[in-house]
Structure formats: C-alpha cells, structure tokens
Short mmCIF file of C-alpha atoms in Angstrom, two decimals:
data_model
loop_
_atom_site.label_atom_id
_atom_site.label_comp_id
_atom_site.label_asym_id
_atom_site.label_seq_id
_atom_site.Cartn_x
_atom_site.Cartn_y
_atom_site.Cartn_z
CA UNK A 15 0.00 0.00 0.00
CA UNK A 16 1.10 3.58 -0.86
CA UNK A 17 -0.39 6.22 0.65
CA UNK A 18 -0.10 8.96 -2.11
CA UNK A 19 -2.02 12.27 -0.93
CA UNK A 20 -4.22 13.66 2.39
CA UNK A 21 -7.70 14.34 1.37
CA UNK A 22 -9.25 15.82 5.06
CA UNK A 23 -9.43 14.75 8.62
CA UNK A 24 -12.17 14.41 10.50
CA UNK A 25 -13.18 13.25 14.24
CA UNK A 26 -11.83 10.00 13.48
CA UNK A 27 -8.94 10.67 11.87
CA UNK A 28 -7.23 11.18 8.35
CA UNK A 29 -8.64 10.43 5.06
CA UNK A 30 -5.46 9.47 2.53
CA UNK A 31 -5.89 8.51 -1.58
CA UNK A 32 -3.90 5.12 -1.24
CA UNK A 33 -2.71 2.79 -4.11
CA UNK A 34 -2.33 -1.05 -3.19
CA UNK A 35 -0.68 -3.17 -5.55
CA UNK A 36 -1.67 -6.66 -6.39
CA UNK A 37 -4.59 -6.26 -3.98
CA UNK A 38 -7.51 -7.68 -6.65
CA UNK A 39 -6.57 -10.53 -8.95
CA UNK A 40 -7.64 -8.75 -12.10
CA UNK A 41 -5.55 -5.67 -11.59
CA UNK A 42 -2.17 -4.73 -10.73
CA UNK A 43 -2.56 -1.54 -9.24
CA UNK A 44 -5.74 -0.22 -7.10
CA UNK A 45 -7.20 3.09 -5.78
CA UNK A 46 -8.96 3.43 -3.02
CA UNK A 47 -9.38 5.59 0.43
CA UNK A 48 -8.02 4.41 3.34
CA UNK A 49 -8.60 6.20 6.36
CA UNK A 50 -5.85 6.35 9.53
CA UNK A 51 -8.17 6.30 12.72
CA UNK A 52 -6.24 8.36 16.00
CA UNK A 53 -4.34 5.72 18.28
CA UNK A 54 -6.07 8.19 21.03
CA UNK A 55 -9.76 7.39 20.44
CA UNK A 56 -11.97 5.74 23.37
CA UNK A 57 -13.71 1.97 23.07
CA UNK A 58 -16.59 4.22 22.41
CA UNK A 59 -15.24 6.70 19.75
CA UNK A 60 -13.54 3.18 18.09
CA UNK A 61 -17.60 1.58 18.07
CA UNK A 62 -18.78 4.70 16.12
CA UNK A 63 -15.98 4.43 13.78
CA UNK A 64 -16.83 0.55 13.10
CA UNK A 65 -20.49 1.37 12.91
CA UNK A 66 -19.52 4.62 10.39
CA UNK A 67 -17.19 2.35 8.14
CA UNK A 68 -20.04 -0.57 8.28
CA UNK A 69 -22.81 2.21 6.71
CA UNK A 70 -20.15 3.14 4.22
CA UNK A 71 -19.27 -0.21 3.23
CA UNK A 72 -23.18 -0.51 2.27
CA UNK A 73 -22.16 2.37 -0.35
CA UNK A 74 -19.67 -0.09 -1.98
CA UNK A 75 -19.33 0.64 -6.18
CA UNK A 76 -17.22 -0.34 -8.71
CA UNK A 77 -14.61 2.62 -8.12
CA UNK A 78 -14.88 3.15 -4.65
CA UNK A 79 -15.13 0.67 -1.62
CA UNK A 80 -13.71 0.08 2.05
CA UNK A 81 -12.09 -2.82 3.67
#
C-alpha cells in the first residue's frame, strides 16, 4: 500500500488517496481511500468508527469501496 495524498481529517482521523498493488486478482494496481483512525480514540469513539465504516461499506461501487 502507498499512501499517495491527504484528502481531510475528521473526528476519526485522516482520510489518505492510497494505491495497493496486487490487492484484486484482475488488476495490478488499485485506488482506493483508506482512512488512519487516532491511536487516542476511546472503546466508544472506536464503536462509532466501526459502525460509520459498516454504513459506508453498504455504499460499496465499482470505483470506490472500504475494507
């Protein structure tokens, strides 16, 4: 994974454009956004961030999508 440029924080954390190579078997190179959660964040603040990522995931297209 290569993180390649910082597209906003929020109350989670940072939001980075990220290549990963060989990460899908049809294509060498993918883009995605991966976001960096803060090591600080409470068992509570960690819960919303789960239950945030699981609503995005729902949002999942061809040229976006979180793991």
């Amino acid at each position: 994974m290569h993180l390649v440029k910082a597209l906003g924080q929020d109350s989670f954390g940072g939001v980075y454009w990220a290549l990963a190579y060989n990460f899908k078997p049809d294509n060498l190179v993918t883009k995605y956004a991966f976001k960096a959660v803060n090591e600080s964040m409470s068992m509570c603040e960690r819960i919303e961030f789960l239950q945030e990522a699981a609503v995005m995931k729902a949002f999942r297209c061809q040229q976006s999508f979180i793991h």
